[in-house]
C-alpha atoms as a printed R data frame, in Angstrom:
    type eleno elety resid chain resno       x       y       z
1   ATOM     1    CA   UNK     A     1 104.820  84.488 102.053
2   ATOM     2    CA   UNK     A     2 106.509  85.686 105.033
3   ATOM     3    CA   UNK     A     3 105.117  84.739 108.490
4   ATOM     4    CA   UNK     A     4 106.202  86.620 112.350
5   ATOM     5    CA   UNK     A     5 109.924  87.554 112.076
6   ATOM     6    CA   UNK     A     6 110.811  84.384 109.887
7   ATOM     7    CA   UNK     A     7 111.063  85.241 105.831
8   ATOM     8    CA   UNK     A     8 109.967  82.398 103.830
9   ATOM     9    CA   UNK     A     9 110.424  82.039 100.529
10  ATOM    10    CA   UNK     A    10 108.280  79.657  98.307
11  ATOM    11    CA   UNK     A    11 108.001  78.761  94.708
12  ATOM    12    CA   UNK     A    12 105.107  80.442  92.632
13  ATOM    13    CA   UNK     A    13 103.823  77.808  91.277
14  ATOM    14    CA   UNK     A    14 104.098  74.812  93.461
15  ATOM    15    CA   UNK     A    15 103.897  76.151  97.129
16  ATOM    16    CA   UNK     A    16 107.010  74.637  97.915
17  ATOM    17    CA   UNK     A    17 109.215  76.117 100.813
18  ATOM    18    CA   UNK     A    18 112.648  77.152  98.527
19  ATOM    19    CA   UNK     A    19 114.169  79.291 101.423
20  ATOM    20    CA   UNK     A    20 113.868  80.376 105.245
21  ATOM    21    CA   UNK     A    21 115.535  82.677 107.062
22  ATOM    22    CA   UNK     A    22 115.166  84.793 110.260
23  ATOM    23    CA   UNK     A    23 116.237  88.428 110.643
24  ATOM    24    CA   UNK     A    24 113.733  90.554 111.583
25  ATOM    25    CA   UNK     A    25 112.931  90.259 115.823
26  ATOM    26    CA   UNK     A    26 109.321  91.142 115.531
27  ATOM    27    CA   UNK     A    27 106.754  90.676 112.085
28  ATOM    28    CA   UNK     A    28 107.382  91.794 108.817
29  ATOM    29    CA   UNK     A    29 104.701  93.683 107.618
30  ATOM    30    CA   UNK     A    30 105.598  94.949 103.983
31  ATOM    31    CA   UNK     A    31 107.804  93.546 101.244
32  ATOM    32    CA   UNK     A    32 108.810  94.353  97.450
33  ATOM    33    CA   UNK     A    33 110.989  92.542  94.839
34  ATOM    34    CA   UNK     A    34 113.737  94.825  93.455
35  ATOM    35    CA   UNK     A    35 113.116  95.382  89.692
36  ATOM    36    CA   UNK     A    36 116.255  92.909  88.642
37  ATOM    37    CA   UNK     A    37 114.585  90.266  90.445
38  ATOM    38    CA   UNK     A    38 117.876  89.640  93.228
39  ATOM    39    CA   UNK     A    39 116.653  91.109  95.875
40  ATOM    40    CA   UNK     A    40 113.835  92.031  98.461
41  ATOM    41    CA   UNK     A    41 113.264  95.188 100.785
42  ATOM    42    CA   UNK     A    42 111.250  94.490 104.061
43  ATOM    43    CA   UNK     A    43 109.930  96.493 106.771
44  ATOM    44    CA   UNK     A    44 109.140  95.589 110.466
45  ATOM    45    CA   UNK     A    45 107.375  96.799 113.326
46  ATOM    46    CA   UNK     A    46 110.523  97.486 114.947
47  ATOM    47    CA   UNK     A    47 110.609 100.965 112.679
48  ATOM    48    CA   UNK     A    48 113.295  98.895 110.730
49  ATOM    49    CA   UNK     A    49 113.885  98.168 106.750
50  ATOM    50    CA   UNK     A    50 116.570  95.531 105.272
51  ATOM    51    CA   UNK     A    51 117.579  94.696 102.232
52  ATOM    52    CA   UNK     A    52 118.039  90.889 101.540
53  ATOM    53    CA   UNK     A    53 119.485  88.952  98.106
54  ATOM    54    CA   UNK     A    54 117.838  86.548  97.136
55  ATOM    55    CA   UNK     A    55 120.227  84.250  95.625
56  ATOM    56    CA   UNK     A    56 121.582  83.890  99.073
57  ATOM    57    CA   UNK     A    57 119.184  84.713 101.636
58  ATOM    58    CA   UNK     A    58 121.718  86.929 103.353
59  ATOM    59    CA   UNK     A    59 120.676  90.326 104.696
60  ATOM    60    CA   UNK     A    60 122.899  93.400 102.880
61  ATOM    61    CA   UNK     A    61 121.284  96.200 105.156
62  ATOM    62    CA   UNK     A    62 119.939  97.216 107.948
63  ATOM    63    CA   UNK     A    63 117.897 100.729 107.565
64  ATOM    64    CA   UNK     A    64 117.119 102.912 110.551
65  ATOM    65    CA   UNK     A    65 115.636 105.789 110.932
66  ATOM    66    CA   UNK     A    66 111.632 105.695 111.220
67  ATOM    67    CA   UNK     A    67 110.025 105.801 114.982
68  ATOM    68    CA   UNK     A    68 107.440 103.322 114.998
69  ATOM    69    CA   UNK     A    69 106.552 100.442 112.517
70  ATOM    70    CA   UNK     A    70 107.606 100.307 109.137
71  ATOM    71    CA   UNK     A    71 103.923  99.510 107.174
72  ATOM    72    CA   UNK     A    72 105.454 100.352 103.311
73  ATOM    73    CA   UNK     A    73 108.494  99.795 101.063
74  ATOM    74    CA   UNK     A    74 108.994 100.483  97.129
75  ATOM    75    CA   UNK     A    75 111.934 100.270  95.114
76  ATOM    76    CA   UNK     A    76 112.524 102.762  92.393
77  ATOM    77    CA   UNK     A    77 112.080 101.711  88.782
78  ATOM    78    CA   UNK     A    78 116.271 101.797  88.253
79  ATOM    79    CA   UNK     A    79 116.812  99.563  91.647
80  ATOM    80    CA   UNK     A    80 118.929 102.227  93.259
81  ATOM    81    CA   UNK     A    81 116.176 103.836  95.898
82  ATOM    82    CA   UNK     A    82 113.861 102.402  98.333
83  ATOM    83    CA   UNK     A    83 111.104 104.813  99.553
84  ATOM    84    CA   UNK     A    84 109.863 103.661 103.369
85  ATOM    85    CA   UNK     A    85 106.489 104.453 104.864
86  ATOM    86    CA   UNK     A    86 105.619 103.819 108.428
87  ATOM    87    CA   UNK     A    87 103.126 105.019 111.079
88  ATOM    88    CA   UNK     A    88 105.173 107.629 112.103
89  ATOM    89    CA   UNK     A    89 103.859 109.257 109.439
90  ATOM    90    CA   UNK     A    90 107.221 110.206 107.742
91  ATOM    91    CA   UNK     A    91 108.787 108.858 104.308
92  ATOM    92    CA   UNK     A    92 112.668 107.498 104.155
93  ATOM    93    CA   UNK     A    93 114.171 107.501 101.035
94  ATOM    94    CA   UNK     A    94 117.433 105.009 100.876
95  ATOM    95    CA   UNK     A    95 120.182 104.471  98.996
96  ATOM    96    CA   UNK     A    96 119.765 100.778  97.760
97  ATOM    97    CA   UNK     A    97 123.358  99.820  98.072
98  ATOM    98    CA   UNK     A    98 124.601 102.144 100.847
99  ATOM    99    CA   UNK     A    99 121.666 101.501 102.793
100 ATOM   100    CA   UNK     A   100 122.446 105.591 103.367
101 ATOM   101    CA   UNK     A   101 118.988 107.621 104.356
102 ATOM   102    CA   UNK     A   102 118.726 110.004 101.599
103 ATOM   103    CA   UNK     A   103 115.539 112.098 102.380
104 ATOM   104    CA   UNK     A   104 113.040 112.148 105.730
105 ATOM   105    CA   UNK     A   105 109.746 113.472 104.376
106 ATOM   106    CA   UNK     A   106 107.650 114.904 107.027
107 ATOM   107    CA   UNK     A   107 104.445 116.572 107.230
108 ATOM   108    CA   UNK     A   108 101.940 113.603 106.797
109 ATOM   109    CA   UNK     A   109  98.665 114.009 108.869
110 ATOM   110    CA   UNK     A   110  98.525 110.675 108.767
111 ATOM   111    CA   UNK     A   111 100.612 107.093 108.978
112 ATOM   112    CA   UNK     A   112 101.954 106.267 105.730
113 ATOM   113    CA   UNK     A   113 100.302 102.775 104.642
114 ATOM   114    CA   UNK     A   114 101.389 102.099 101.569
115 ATOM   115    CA   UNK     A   115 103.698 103.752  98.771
116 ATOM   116    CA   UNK     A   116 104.286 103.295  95.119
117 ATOM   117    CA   UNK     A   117 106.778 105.331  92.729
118 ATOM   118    CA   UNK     A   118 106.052 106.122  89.556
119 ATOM   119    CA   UNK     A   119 107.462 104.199  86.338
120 ATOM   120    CA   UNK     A   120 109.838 107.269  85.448
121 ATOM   121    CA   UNK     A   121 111.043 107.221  89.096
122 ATOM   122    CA   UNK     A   122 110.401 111.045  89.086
123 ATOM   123    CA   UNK     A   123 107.184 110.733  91.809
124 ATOM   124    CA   UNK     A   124 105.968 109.046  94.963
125 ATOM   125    CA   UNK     A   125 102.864 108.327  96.104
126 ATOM   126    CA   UNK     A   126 102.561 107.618  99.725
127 ATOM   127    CA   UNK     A   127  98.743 105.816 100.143
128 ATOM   128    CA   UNK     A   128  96.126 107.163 101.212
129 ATOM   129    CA   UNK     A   129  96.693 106.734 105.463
130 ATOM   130    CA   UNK     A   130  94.870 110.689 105.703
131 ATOM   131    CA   UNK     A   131  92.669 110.002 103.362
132 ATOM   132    CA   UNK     A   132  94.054 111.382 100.005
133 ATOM   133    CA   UNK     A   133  96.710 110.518  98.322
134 ATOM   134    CA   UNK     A   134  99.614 113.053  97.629
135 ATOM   135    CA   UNK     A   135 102.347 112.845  94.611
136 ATOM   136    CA   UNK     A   136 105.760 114.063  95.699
137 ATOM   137    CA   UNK     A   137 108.817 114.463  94.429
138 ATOM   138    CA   UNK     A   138 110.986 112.229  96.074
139 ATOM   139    CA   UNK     A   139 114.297 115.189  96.321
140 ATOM   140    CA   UNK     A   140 112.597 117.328  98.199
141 ATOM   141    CA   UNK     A   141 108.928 115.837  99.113
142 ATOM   142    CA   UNK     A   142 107.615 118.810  97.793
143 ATOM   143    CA   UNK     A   143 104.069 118.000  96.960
144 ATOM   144    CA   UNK     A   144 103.104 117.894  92.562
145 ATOM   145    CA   UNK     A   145  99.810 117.275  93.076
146 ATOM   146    CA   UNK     A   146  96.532 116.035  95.459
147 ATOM   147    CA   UNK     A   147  94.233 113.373  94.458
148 ATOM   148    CA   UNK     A   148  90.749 114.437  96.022
């Protein structure tokens, strides 16, 4: 686990301590594995994201762009997007490797607490932070569909 602004890395099985590394200036709050398994996407609550491998430990990115804290981070299934939520109720979509903002999605009534894309990498789903969740397409935002 990850604890205040220091990332941590520890072995699955054994609890052991592999890794540690600063970065961040304030909590992380969200993290997700990349689907190869080399790297990690975290948010903050100073409205940042960065993109770490995990061979190394080094950070490859620094993603700005959100206005308050950074609560949710996905990668797509192919590795090459990472979708952002935060309480400023907006989406980022990134270019993995650029670490180039691809997309602001706006319109949210409410902040974005978690987010998920599907397994085709076709649809979002930012969580539920008004109450029902909303499947987007991730080009535009437009909405496919409402979960009541």
């Amino acid at each position: 686990g990850w604890t205040s602004d220091t990332r941590r890395m520890r072995d699955a099985e054994t609890g052991t301590e592999v890794r540690s590394r600063g970065g961040h200036t304030v909590d992380v709050d969200c993290v997700a594995w990349n689907p190869a398994g080399t790297g990690i996407v975290s948010g903050s609550g100073y409205d940042t994201v960065r993109i770490w491998d995990v061979e190394t430990g080094t950070q490859l990115q620094t993603l700005k762009g959100h206005k308050d804290e950074v609560s949710a981070v996905a990668w797509n299934p192919a590795g090459t997007r990472i979708v952002s939520g935060s309480r400023d109720k907006t989406l980022r979509i990134w270019d993995a490797e650029t670490g180039t903002e691809l997309q602001s999605l706006e319109g949210r009534t409410g902040v974005v607490l978690c987010v998920a894309w599907n397994t085709a990498g076709t649809s979002i789903d930012p969580g539920p932070g008004d109450k029902t969740p909303h499947i987007c397409a991730p080009e535009t935002g437009t909405q496919l569909k409402s979960i009541e």
